[in-house]
Tab-separated table of C-alpha atoms in Angstrom:
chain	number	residue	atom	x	y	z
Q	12	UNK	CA	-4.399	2.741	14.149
Q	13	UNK	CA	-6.189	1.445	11.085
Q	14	UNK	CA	-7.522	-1.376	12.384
Q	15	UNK	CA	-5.568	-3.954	10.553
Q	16	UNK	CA	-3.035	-5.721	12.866
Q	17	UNK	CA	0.138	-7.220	11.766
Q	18	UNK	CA	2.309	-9.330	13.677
Q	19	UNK	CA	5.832	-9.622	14.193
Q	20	UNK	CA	6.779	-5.836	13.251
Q	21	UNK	CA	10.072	-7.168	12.427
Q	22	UNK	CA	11.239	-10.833	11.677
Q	23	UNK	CA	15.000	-12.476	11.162
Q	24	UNK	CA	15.226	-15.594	9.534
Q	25	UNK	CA	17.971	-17.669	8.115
Q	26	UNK	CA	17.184	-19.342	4.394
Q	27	UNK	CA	16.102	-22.993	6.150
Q	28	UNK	CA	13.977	-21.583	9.065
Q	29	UNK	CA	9.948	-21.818	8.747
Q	30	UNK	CA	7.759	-18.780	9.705
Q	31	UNK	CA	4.406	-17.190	9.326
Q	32	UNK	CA	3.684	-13.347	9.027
Q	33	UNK	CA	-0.079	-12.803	10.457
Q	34	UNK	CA	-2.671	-10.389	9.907
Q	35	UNK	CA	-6.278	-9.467	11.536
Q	36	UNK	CA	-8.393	-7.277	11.121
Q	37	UNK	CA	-11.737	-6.584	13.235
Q	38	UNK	CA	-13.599	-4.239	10.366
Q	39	UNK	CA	-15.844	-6.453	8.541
Q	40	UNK	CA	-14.160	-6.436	5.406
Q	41	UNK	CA	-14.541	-9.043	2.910
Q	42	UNK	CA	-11.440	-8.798	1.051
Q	43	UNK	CA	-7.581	-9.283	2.088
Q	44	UNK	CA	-4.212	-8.664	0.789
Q	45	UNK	CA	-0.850	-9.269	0.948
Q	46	UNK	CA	1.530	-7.010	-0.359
Q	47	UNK	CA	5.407	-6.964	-1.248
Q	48	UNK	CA	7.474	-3.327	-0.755
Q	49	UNK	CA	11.349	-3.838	-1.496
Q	50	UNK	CA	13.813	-1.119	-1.441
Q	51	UNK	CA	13.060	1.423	-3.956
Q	52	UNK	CA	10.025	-0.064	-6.147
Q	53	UNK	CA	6.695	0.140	-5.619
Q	54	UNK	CA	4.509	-1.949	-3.704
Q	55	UNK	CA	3.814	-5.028	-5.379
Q	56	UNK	CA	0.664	-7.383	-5.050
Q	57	UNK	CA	1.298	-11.087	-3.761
Q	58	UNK	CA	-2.323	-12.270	-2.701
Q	59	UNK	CA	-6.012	-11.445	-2.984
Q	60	UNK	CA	-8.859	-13.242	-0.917
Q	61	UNK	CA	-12.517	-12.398	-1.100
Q	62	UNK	CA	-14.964	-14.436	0.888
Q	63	UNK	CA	-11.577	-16.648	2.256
Q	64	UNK	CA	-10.884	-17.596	-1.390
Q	65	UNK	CA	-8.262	-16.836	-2.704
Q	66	UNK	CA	-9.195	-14.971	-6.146
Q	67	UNK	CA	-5.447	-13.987	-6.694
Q	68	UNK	CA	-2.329	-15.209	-6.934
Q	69	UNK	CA	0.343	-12.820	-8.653
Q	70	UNK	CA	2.830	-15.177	-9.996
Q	71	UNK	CA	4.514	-15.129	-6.043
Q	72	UNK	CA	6.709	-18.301	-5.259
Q	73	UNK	CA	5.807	-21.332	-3.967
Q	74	UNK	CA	8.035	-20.740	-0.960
Q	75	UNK	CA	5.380	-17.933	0.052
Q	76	UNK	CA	2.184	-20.153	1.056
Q	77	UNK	CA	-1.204	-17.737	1.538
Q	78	UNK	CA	-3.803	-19.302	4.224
Q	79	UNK	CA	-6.894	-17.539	5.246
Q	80	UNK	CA	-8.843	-18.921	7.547
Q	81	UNK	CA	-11.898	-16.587	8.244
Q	82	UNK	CA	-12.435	-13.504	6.994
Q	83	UNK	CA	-10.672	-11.713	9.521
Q	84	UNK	CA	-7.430	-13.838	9.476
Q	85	UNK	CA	-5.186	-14.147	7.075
Q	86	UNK	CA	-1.446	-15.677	7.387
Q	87	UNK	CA	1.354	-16.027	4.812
Q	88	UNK	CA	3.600	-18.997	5.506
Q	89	UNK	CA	7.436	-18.518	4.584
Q	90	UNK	CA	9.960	-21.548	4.033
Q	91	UNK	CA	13.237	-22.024	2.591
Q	92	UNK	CA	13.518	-17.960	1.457
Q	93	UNK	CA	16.093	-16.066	-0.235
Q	94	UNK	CA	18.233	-12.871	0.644
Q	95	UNK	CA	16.221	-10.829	-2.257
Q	96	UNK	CA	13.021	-11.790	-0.274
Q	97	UNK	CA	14.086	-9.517	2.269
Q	98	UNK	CA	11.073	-6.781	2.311
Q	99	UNK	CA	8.344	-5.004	3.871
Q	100	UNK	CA	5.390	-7.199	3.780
Q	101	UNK	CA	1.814	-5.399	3.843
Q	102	UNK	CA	-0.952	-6.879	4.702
Q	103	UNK	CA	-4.007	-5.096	3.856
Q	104	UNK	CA	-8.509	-4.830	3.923
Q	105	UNK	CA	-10.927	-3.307	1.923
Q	106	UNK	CA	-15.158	-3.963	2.188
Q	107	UNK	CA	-15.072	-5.509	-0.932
Q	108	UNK	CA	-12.633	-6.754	-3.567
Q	109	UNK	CA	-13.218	-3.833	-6.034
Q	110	UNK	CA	-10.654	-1.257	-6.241
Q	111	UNK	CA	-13.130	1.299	-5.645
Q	112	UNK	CA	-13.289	0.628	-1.915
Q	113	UNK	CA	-10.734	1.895	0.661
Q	114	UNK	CA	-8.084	0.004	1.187
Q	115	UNK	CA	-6.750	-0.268	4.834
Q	116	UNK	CA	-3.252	-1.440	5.917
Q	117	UNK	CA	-1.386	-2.823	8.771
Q	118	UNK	CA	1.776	-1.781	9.991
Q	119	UNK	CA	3.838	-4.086	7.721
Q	120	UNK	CA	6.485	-6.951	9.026
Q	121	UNK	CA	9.715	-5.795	8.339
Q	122	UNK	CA	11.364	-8.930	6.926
Q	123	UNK	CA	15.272	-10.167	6.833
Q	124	UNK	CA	16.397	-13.091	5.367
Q	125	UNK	CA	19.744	-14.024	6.248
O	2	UNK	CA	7.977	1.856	-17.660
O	3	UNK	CA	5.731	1.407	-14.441
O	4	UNK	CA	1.880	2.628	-15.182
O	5	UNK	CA	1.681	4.908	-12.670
O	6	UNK	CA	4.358	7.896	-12.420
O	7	UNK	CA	4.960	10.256	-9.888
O	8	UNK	CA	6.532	13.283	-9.616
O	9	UNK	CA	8.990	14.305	-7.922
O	10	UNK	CA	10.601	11.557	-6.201
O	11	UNK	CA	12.155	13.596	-3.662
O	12	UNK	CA	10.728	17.267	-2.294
O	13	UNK	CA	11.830	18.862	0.695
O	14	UNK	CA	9.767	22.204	1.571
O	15	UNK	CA	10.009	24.586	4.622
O	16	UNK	CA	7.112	24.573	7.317
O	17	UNK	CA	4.308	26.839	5.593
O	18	UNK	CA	4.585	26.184	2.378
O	19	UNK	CA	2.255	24.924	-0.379
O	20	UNK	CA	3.191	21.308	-1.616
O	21	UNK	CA	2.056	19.733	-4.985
O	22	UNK	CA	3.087	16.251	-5.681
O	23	UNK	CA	1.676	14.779	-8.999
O	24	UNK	CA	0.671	11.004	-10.350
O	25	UNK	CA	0.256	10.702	-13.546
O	26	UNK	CA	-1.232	7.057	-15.079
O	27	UNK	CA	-1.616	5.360	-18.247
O	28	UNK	CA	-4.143	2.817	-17.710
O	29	UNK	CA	-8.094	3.015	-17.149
O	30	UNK	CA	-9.095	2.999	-13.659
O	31	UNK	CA	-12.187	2.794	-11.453
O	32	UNK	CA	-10.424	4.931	-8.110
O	33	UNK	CA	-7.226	6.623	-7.904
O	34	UNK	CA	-6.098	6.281	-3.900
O	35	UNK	CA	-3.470	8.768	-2.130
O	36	UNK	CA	-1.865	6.892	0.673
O	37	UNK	CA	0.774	8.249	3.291
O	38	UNK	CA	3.941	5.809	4.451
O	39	UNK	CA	5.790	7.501	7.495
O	40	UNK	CA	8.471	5.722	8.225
O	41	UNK	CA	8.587	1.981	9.785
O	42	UNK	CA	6.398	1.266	7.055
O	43	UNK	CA	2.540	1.711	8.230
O	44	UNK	CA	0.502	3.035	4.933
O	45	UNK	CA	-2.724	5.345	5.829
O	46	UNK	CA	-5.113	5.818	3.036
O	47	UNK	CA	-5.390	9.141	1.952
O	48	UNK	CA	-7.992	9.345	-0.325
O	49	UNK	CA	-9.535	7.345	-2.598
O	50	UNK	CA	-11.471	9.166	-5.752
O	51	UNK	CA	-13.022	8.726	-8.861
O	52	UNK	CA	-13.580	12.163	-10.330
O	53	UNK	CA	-13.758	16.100	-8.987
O	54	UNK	CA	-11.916	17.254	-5.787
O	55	UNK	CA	-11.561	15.914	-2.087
O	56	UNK	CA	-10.488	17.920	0.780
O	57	UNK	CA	-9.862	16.756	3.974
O	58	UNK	CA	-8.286	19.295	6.196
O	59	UNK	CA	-5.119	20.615	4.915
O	60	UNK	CA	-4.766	17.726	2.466
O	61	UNK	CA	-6.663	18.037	-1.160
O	62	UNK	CA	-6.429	15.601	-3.842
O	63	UNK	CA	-7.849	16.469	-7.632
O	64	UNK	CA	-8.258	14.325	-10.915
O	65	UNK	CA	-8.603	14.710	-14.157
O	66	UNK	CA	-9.916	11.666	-15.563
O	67	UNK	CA	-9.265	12.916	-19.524
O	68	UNK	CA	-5.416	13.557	-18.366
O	69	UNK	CA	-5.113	10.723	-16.584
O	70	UNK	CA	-3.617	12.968	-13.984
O	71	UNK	CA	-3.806	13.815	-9.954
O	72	UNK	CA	-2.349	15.852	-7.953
O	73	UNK	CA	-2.190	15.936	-3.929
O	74	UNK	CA	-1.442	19.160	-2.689
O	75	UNK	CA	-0.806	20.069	1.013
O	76	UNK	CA	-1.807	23.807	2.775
O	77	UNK	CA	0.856	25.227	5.181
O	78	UNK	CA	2.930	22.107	5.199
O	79	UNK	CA	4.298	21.287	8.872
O	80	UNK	CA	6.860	19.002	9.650
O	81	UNK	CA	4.903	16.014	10.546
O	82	UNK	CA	3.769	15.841	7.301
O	83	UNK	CA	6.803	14.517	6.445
O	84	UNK	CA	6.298	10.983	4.429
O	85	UNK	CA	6.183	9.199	1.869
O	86	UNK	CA	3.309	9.477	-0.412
O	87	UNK	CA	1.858	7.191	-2.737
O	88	UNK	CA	-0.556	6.825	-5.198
O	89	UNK	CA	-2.175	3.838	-6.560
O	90	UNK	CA	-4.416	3.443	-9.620
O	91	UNK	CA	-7.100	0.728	-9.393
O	92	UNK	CA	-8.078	-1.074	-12.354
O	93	UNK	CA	-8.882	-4.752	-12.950
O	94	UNK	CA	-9.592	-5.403	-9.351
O	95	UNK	CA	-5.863	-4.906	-8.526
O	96	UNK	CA	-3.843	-1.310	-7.470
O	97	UNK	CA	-1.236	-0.259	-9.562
O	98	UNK	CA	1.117	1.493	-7.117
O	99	UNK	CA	3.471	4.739	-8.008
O	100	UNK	CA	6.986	4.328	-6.356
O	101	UNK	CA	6.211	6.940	-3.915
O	102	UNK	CA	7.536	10.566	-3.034
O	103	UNK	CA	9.266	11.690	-0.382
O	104	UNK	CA	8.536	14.857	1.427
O	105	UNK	CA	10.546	16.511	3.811
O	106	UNK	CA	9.082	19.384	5.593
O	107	UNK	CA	12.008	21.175	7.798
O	108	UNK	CA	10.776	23.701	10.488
């Protein structure tokens, strides 16, 4: 248990269907992430938010919508996806937005898009 | 070429013996982080250093910041070690992440 709490673990959805991944996390951190792992490459950034702003955006789609509410909340809003978005998505916290703070990460929402 | 490379992808040990899994990086960084996937995806941070040597139990992780090299190496490896291991380079105020290597450890 790391503390960081994603929800579903595991998520079907045809290419019209609407759905949100969610995270939380009950450690005080500052910062949030979402992150991308496909088959065979290595985890790949989406989102950054620090303070509930989002500070980075790393060129994803417009069909993946960030929203962080408070700085223990943070969602990621899918519509109209694509087989090749088919993934594990991360979701992860660190104290501050710095890459010299430990990261912590969820369990990950296994993701099918059909 | 991705800008952080591990080595090897795949390693399968038996129970007891000494593992060494490398990274090696070609950017400048502020941390280097080891994190652990088992599988159905949760990722546990490792370690996360700067410099030097960190041991924690049977895991250690060393850098060489002039190499632009580290190297996680496990002590009488068991079977639950068996993961995937990562390492990520932070630089920029984003982490760089290595594609990961497998470890099998059979009993």
């Amino acid at each position: 248990e790391t503390g960081v709490t994603q929800t579903p673990r595991h998520l079907v959805m045809g290419m019209t269907n609407k759905k949100s991944l969610k995270c939380e996390q009950h450690l005080g951190h500052n910062a949030m992430y979402w992150y991308k792992q496909s088959a065979k490459k290595p985890l790949e950034l989406m989102f950054v938010y620090n303070f509930k702003e989002q500070t980075e955006n790393n060129s994803v789609p417009s069909r993946f919508s960030p929203e962080c509410p408070n700085s223990s909340h943070l969602f990621l809003h899918l519509h109209t996806l694509q087989p090749e978005d088919s993934a594990l998505y991360l979701c992860a916290s660190s104290q501050e937005w710095q890459m010299n703070t430990e990261a912590f990460f969820g369990q990950g929402t296994r993701l099918t898009v059909v | 070429k991705n800008e952080v490379e591990q080595s090897p992808q795949n390693l399968t040990a038996q129970e007891g013996e000494f593992i060494t899994i490398n990274c090696s990086y070609s950017v400048g960084i502020s941390a280097l982080h080891w994190l652990q996937q088992h599988p159905g995806g949760g990722i546990v941070s490792l370690f996360m250093l700067s410099s030097g040597k960190k041991k924690h139990g049977r895991l250690i992780a060393t850098i060489n910041i002039q190499e632009k090299h580290s190297s996680l190496h496990i002590t009488a490896s068991h079977p639950r070690d068996s993961a995937v291991y990562i390492c990520a380079v932070g630089s920029n105020y984003k982490l760089t992440f290595g594609k990961g290597t497998l470890l099998t450890v059979n009993p």
